[in-house]
Coordinates of C-alpha atoms and ligand atoms in Angstrom, one line a residue:
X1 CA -65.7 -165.1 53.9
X2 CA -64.9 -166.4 50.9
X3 CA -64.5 -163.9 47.8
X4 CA -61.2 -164.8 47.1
X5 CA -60.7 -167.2 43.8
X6 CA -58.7 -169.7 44.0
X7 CA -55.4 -169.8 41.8
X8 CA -55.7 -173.2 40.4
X9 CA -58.5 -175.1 39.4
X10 CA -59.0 -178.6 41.7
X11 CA -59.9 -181.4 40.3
X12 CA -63.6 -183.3 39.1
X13 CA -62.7 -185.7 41.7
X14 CA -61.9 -183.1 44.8
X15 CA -65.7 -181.2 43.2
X16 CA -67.5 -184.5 43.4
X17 CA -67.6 -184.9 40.0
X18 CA -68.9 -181.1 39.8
X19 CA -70.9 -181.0 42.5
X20 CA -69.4 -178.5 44.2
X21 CA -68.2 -175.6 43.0
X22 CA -64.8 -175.2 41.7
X23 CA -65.0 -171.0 42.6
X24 CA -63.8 -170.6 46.5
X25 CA -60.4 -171.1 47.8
X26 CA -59.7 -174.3 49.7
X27 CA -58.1 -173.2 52.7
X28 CA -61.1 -170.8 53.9
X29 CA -63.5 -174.7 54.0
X30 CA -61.0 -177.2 54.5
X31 CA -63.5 -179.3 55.2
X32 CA -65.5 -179.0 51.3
X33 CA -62.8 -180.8 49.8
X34 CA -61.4 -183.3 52.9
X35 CA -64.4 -184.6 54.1
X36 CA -65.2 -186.8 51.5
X37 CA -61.8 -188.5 51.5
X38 CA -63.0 -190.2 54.9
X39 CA -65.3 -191.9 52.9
X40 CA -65.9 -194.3 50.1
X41 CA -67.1 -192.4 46.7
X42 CA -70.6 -191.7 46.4
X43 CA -72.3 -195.0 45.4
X44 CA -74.8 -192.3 43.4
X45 CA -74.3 -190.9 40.2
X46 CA -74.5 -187.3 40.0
X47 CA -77.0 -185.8 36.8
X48 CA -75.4 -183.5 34.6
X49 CA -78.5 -181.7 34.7
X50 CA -78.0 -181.0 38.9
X51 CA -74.8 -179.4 38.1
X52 CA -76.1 -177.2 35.5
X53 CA -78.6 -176.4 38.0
X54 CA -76.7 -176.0 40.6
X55 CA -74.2 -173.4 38.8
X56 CA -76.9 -171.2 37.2
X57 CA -78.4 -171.2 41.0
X58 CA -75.3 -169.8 42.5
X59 CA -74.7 -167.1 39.4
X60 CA -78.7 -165.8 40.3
X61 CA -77.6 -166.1 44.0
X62 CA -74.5 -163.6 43.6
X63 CA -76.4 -161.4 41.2
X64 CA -79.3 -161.4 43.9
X65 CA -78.3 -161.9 47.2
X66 CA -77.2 -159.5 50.2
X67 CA -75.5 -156.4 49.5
X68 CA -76.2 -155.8 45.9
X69 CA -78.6 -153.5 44.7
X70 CA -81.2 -156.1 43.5
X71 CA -81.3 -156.9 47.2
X72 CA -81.7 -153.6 48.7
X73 CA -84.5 -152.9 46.0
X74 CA -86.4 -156.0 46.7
X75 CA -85.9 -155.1 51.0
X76 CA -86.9 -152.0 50.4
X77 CA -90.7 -153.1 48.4
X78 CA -91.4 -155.7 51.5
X79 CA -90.5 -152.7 54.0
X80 CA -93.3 -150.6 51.9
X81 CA -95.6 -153.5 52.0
X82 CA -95.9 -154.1 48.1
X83 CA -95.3 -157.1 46.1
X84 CA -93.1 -157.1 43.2
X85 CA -95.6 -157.6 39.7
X86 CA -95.5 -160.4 38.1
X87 CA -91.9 -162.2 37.0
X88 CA -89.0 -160.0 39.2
X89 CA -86.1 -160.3 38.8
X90 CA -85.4 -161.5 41.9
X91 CA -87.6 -163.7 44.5
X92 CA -86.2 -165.0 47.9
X93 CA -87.2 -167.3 50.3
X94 CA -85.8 -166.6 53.9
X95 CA -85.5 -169.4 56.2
X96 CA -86.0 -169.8 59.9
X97 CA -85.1 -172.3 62.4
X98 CA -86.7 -174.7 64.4
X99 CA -85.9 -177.5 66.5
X100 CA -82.3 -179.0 66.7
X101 CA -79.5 -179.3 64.5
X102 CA -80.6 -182.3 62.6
X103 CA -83.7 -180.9 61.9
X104 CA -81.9 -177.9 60.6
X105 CA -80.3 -179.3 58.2
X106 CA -83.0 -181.5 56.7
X107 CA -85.4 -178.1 56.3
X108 CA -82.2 -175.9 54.9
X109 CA -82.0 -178.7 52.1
X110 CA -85.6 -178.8 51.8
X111 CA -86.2 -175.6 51.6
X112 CA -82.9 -175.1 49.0
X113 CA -84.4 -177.7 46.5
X114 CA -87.5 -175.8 47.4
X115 CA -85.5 -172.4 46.3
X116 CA -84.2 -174.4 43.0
X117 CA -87.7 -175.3 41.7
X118 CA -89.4 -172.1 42.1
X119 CA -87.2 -169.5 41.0
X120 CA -85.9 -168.5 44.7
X121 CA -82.6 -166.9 46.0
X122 CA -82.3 -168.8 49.7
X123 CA -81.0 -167.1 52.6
X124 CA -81.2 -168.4 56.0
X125 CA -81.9 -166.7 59.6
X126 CA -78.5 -167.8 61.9
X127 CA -79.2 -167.6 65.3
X128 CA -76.4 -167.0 67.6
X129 CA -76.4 -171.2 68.5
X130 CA -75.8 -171.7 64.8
X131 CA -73.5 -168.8 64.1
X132 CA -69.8 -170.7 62.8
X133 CA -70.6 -173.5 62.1
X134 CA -71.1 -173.8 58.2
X135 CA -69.3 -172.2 55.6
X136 CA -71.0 -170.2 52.9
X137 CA -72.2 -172.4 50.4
X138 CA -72.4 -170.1 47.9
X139 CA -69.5 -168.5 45.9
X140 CA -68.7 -165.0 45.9
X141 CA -71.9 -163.7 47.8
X142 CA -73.7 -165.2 51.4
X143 CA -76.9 -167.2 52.2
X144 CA -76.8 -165.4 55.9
X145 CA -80.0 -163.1 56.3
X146 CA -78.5 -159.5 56.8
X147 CA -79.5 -158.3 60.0
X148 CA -82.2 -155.6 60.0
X149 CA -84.8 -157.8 57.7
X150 CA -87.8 -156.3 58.8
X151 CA -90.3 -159.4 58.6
X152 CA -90.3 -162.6 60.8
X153 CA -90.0 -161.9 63.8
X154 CA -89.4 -165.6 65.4
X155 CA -92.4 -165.2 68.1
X156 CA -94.6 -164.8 65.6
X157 CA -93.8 -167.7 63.1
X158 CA -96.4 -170.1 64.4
X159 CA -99.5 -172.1 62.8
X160 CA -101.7 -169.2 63.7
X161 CA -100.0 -166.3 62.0
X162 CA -102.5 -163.9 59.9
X163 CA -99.5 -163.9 57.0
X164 CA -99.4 -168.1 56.8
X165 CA -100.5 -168.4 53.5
X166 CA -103.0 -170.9 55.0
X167 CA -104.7 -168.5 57.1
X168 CA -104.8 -165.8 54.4
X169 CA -106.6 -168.2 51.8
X170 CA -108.9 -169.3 55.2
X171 CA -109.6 -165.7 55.8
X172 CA -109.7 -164.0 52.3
X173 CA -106.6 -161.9 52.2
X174 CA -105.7 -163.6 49.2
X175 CA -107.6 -165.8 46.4
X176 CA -106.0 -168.4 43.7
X177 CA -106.6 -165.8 41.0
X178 CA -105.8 -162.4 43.1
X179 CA -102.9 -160.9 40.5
X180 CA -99.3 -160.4 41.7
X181 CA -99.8 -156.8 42.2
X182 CA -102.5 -156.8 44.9
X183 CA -100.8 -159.8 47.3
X184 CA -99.4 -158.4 50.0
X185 CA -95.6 -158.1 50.1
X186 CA -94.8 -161.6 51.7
X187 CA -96.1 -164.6 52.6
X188 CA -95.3 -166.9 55.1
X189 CA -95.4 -171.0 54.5
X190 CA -95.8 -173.2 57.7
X191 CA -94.4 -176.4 57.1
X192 CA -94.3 -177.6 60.8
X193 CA -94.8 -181.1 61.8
X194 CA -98.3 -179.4 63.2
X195 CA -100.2 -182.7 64.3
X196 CA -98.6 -184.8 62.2
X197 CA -99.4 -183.5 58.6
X198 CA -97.6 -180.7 56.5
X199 CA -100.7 -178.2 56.3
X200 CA -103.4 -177.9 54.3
X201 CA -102.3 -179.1 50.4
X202 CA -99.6 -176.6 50.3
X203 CA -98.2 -179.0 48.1
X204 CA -100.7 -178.4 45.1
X205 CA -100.4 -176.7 41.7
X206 CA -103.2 -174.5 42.1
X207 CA -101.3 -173.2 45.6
X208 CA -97.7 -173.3 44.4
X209 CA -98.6 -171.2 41.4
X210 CA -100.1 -168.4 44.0
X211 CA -97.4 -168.7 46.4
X212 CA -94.8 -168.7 43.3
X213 CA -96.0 -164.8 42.9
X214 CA -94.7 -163.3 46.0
X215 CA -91.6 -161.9 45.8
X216 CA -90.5 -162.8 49.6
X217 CA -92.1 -166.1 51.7
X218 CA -90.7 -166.6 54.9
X219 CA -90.4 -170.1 55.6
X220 CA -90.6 -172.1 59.2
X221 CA -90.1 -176.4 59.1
X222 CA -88.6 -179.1 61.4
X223 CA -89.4 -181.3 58.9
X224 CA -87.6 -183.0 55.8
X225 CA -89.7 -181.9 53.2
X226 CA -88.7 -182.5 50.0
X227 CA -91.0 -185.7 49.3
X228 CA -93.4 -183.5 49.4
X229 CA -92.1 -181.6 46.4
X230 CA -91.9 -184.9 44.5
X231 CA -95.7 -185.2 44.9
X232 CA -96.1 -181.7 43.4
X233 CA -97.4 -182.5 40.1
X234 CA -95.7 -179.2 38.6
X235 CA -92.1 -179.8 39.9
X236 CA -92.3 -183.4 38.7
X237 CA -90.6 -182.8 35.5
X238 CA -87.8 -181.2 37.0
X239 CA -87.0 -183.2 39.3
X240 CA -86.9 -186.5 37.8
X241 CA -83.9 -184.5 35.3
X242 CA -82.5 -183.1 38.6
X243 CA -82.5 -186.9 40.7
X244 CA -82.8 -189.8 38.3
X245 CA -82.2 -191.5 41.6
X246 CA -84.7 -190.3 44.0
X247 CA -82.9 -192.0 46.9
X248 CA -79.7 -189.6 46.4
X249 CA -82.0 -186.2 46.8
X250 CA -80.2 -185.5 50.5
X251 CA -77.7 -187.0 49.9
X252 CA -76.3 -185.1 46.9
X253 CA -77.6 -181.2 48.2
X254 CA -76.9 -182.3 52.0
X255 CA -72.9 -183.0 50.4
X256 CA -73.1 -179.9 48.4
X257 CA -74.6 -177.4 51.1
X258 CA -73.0 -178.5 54.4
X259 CA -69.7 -177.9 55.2
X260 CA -67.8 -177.4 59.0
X261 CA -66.4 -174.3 59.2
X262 CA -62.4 -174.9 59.9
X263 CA -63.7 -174.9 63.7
X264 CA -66.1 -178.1 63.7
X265 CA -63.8 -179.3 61.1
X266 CA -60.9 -179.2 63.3
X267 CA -62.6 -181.1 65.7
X268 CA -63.8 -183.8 63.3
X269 CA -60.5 -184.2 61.8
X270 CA -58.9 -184.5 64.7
X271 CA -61.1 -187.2 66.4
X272 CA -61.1 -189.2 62.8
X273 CA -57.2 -189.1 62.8
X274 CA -56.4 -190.5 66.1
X275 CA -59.0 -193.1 66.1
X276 CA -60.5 -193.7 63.1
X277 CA -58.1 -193.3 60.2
X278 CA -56.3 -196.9 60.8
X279 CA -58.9 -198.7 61.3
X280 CA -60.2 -201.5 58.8
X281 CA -63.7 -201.0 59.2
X282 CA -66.1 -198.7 61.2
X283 CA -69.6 -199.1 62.7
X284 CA -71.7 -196.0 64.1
X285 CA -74.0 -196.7 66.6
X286 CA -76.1 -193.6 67.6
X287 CA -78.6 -193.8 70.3
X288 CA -81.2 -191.1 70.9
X289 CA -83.5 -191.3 73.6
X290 CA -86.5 -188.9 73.2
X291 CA -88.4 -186.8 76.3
X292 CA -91.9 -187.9 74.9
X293 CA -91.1 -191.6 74.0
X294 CA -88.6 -192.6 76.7
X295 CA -87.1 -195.9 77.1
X296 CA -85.4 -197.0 80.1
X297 CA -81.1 -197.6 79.7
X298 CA -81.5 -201.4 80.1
X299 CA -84.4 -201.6 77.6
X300 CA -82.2 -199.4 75.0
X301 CA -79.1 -201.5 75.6
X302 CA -80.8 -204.8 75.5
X303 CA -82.5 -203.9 71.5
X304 CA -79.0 -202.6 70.7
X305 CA -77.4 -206.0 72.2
X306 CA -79.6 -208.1 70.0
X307 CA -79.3 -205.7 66.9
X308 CA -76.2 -206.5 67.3
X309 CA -76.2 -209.5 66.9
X310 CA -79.2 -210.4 64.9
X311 CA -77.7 -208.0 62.4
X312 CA -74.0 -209.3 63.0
X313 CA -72.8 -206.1 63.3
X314 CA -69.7 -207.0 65.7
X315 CA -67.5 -209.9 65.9
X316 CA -69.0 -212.7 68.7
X317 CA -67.5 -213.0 71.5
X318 CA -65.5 -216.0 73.1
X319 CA -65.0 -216.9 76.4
X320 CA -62.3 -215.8 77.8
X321 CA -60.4 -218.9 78.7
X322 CA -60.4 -219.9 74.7
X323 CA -58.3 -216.6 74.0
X324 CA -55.7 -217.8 71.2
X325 CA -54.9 -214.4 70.9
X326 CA -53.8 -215.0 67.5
X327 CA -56.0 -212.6 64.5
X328 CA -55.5 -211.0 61.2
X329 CA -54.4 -208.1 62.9
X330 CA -57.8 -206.3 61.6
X331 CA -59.3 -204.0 64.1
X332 CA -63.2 -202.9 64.2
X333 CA -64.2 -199.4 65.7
X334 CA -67.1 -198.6 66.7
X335 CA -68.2 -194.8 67.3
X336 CA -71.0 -194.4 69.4
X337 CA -72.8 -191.1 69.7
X338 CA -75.4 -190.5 72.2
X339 CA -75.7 -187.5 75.0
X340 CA -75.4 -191.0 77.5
X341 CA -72.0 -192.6 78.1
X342 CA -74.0 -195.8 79.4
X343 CA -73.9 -197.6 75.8
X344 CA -70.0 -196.8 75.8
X345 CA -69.3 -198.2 78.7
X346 CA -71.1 -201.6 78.6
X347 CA -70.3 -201.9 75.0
X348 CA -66.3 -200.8 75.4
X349 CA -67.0 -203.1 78.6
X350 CA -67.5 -206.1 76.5
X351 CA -65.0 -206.6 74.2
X352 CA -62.2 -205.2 77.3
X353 CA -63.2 -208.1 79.4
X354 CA -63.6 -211.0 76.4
X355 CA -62.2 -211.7 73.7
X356 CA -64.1 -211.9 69.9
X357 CA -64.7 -215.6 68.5
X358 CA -62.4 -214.5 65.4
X359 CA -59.2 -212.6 67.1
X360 CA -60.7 -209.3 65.9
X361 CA -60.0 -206.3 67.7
X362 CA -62.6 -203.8 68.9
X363 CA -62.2 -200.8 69.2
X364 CA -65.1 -198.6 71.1
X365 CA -65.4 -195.1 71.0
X366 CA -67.6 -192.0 71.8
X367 CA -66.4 -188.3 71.4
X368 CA -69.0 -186.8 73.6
X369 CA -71.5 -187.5 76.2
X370 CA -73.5 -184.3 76.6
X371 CA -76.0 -185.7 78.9
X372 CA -78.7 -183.1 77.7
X373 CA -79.5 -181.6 74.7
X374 CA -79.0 -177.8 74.3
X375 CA -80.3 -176.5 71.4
X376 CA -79.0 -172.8 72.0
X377 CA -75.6 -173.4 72.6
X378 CA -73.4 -172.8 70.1
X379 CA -70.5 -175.1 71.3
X380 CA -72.7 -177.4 72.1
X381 CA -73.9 -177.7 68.1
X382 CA -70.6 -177.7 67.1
X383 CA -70.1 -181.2 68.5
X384 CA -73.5 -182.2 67.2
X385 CA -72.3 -181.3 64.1
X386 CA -68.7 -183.1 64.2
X387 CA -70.6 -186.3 65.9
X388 CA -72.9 -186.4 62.7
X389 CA -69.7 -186.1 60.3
X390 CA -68.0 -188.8 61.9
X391 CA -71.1 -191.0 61.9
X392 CA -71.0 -190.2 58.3
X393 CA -67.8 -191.9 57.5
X394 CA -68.8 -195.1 59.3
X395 CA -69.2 -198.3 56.7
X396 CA -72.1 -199.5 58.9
X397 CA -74.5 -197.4 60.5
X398 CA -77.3 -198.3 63.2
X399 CA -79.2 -195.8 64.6
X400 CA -82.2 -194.6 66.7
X401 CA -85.6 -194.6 65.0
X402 CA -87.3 -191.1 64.2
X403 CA -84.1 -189.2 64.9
X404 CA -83.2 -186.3 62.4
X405 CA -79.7 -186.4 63.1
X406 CA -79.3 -189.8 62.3
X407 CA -80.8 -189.8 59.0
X408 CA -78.7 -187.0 58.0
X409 CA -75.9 -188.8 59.2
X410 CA -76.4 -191.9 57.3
X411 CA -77.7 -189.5 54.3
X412 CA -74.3 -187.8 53.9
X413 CA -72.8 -191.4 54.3
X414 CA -75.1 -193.1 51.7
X415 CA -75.0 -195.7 53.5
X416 CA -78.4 -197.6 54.2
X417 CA -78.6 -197.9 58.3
X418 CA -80.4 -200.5 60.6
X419 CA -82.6 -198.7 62.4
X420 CA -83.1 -199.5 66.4
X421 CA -87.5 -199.4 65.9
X422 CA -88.8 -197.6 68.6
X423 CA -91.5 -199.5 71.0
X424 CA -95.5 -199.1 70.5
X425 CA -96.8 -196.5 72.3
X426 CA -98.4 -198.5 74.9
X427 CA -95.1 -201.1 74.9
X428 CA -91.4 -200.2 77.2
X429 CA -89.9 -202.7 74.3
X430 CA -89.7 -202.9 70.5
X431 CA -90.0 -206.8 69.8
X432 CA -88.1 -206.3 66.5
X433 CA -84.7 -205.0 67.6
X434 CA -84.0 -202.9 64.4
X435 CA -84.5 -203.2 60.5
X436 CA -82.7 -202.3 57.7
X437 CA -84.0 -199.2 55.8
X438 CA -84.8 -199.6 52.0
X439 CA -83.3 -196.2 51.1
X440 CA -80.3 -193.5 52.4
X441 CA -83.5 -190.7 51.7
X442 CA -84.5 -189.3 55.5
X443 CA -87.8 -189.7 56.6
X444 CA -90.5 -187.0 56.2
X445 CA -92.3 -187.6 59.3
X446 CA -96.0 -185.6 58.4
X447 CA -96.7 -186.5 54.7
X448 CA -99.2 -183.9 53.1
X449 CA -102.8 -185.4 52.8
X450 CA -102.9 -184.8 49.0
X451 CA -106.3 -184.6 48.2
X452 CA -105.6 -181.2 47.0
X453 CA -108.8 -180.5 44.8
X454 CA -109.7 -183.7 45.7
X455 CA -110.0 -183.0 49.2
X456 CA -110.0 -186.2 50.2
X457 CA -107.1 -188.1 51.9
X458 CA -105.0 -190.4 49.7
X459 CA -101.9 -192.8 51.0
X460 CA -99.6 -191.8 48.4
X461 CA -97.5 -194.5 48.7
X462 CA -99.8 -196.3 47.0
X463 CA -100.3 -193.8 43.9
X464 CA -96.5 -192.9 43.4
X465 CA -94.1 -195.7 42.7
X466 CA -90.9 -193.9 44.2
X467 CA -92.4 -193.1 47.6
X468 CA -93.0 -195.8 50.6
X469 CA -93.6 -195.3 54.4
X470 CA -91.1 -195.7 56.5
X471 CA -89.3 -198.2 58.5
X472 CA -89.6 -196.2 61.6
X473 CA -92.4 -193.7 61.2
X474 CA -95.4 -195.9 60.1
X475 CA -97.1 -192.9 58.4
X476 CA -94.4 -190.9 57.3
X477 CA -92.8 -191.0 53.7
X478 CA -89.7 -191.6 52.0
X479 CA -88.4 -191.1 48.4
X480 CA -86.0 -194.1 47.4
Ligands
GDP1 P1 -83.4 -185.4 66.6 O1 -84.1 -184.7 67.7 O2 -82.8 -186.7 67.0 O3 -84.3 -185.5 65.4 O4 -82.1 -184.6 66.1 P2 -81.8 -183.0 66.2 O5 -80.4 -182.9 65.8 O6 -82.8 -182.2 65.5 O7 -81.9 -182.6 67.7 C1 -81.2 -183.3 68.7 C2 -80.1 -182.4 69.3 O8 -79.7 -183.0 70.6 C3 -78.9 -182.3 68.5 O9 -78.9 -181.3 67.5 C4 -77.8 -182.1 69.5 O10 -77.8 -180.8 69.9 C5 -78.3 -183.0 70.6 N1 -77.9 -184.4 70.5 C6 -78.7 -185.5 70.3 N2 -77.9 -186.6 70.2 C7 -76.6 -186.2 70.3 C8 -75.4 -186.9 70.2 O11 -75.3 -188.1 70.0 N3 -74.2 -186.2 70.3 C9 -74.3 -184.8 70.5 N4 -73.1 -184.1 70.5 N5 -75.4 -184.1 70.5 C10 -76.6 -184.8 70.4

């Protein structure tokens, strides 16, 4: 909980230069203030504008959100089935998870600068696996979803639901000009990965003005989303005064929403201080290996091998007969996170049984090996979590192609990562080892086909000049 104020006032520098806010008391989030001392300063400048933003969102979240009156009112209309008239007071969008952690994360700060740009109080459904691990965002009120909302229920948030606003249009529940007053009480907005493309133009004026009348949408994603948003010719405005630097969209509300609970934070803190804090420079390495595109351990160590040293990520190594052992006394770490403990082994391997070219010292080191990932275990996430904080105070960053948790890793960071390509579909290898990407934005992997009225298909990378495909997802988009 965090109601209590604190008694002094920390400083611009501890808020991020205002980014967070300056109303909770430190020792409840250690982490909201501590984490960023890890790392360098943000190499992004934060708009005035954001901050305003970001205040005035958190005063309409406390006068609106759970256990105020506004609240109960607004439950109470969806439980009797009617939507609020035109222009309440206050409008929510509830959000509900799919898919792992990193995937999480990326939707929650979608769907948050989603909340920002239409008017929207955001609270979010915790499952038990996610129960603990953040700390409330949000001064002086919560963003969890009381228990006892009576709409969503989980098995029924699919493509195929009769309240997707898709299906309603499809099916005539609901028309571009039906008035406030006759839309049914909610509507729910399927942004799923569904094959490969965010559905059906959601992403227009013409159907954000609709959906912008409901007083409760329910929203489902696994997918970073917020490009999208940028192609929204309505929201276009606002967000160029909200992100004069498109690349810096995660990583300025990732930084502001996510904070470890004094748990995870305990566990990155104490990890970072015994192996990381003394070291002069740090390189994250995280390897994801996906069920429907393995690649074989060999195959995976070989591209990380010659990323390595394509890239000149590590010191070269000697042979151990030249060992002057003299050096500068400066000592590399690497961090390594991956479910496997194979990478760590042969990597720690090498620079155990030779020395480097230069004297350096490496250091290799991985805080977990899970072996399989469990997306309903709760202790489980927590080390997710820590593992993608300390990947986020690395200086260097290389990391596994189309994975979610890397990107917000390297997002957090700002840092821009190499990125370990994954192989053709009909290929066991990726020729190129890895490339670097343009841009610490993630990577929306099913870009809308914005025809809208259109309807026809049109590669907006092409049409908007702060949007490109991505390094690792031919088709997908990123802002930078
Ligand atoms: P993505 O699947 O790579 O896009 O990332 P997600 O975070 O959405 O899902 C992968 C899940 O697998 C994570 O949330 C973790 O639960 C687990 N996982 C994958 N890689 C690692 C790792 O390196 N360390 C830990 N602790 N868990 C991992």
């Amino acid at each position: 909980k965090n109601v209590s104020a604190p008694a002094t006032v920390p400083s611009q520098d501890k808020l991020l230069g205002g980014l967070l806010s300056a109303a909770f008391e430190e020792s409840t989030c250690q982490s909201r203030y501590k984490s960023s001392l890890y790392r360098k300063p943000s190499p992004f400048p934060l708009s005035p504008y954001l901050v305003k933003k970001l205040r005035k969102y958190e005063a309409y979240h406390k006068k609106c959100g759970p256990g105020t009156q506004r609240y109960r009112n607004a439950v109470e209309q969806l439980q009797a089935g009617r939507n609020a008239d035109d222009g309440p007071e206050c409008k929510y969008v509830v959000w509900f998870p799919c898919n792992g952690l990193g995937n999480r994360m990326l939707t929650i700060a979608s769907t948050f600068l989603y909340a920002l740009l239409s008017g929207r109080v955001m609270l979010v459904n915790v499952p038990r696996e996610q129960e603990g691990l953040f700390c409330e965002p949000f001064p002086a009120t919560s963003w969890v979803l009381p228990g006892g909302f009576p709409e969503g229920n989980p098995m029924k948030l699919n493509v195929g639901a009769p309240e997707s606003y898709v299906n309603m249009l499809r099916n005539g529940v609901i028309r571009h000009d039906t008035p406030a007053a006759s839309l049914p009480a909610h509507v729910y907005l399927h942004v799923e990965q569904t094959r490969l493309r965010l559905s059906d133009n959601i992403f227009c004026d013409d159907d954000q003005k609709l959906l912008g009348k409901f007083g409760w949408m329910i929203l489902k994603s696994d997918s970073y989303f917020a490009p999208a948003l940028f192609l929204t010719p309505m929201y276009e405005r606002e967000l160029a005064r909200m992100f004069p630097e498109k690349e810096a969209v995660f990583h300025h509300l990732g930084r502001y929403l996510f904070h470890p609970t004094n748990k995870v934070w305990g566990i990155v803190r104490r990890y970072y201080e015994a192996y990381l804090a003394r070291v002069d420079e740090k390189i994250g390495f995280q390897i994801r290996i996906f069920p429907e595109k393995p690649v074989k351990f060999e195959n995976m160590y070989d591209q990380l091998t010659r990323c390595i040293r394509k890239q000149r990520l590590l010191p070269e190594l000697g042979s151990p007969a030249n060992a002057t052992g003299e050096h500068d006394g400066k000592v590399k770490a690497v961090l390594i996170a991956s479910l496997y403990s194979g990478y760590y082994d042969k990597i720690r391997g090498l620079y155990y049984e030779n020395p480097t070219k230069t004297g350096e010292v490496v250091a290799v080191y991985q805080p977990s090996h899970e072996e399989k990932q469990e997306y309903a275990s709760n202790e489980h996430n927590q080390k997710a979590l820590a593992e993608i904080y300390l990947l986020s105070y690395c200086d260097k960053i290389a990391m596994s192609a189309w994975s979610t948790f890397g990107y917000v890793a390297y997002g957090f960071a700002g840092v821009k990562p190499w990125i370990l390509l994954r192989p053709d579909w009909d290929k066991e290898v990726s020729q190129v080892a890895c490339v670097r990407s343009t841009s610490v934005e993630p990577c929306l992997h099913s870009p809308p086909i914005l025809g809208c009225r259109a309807k026809k298909e049109v590669d907006v990378a092409r049409v908007k000049p702060y949007v490109r495909h991505c390094e690792d997802v031919g088709f997908g988009l990123k802002l930078f």
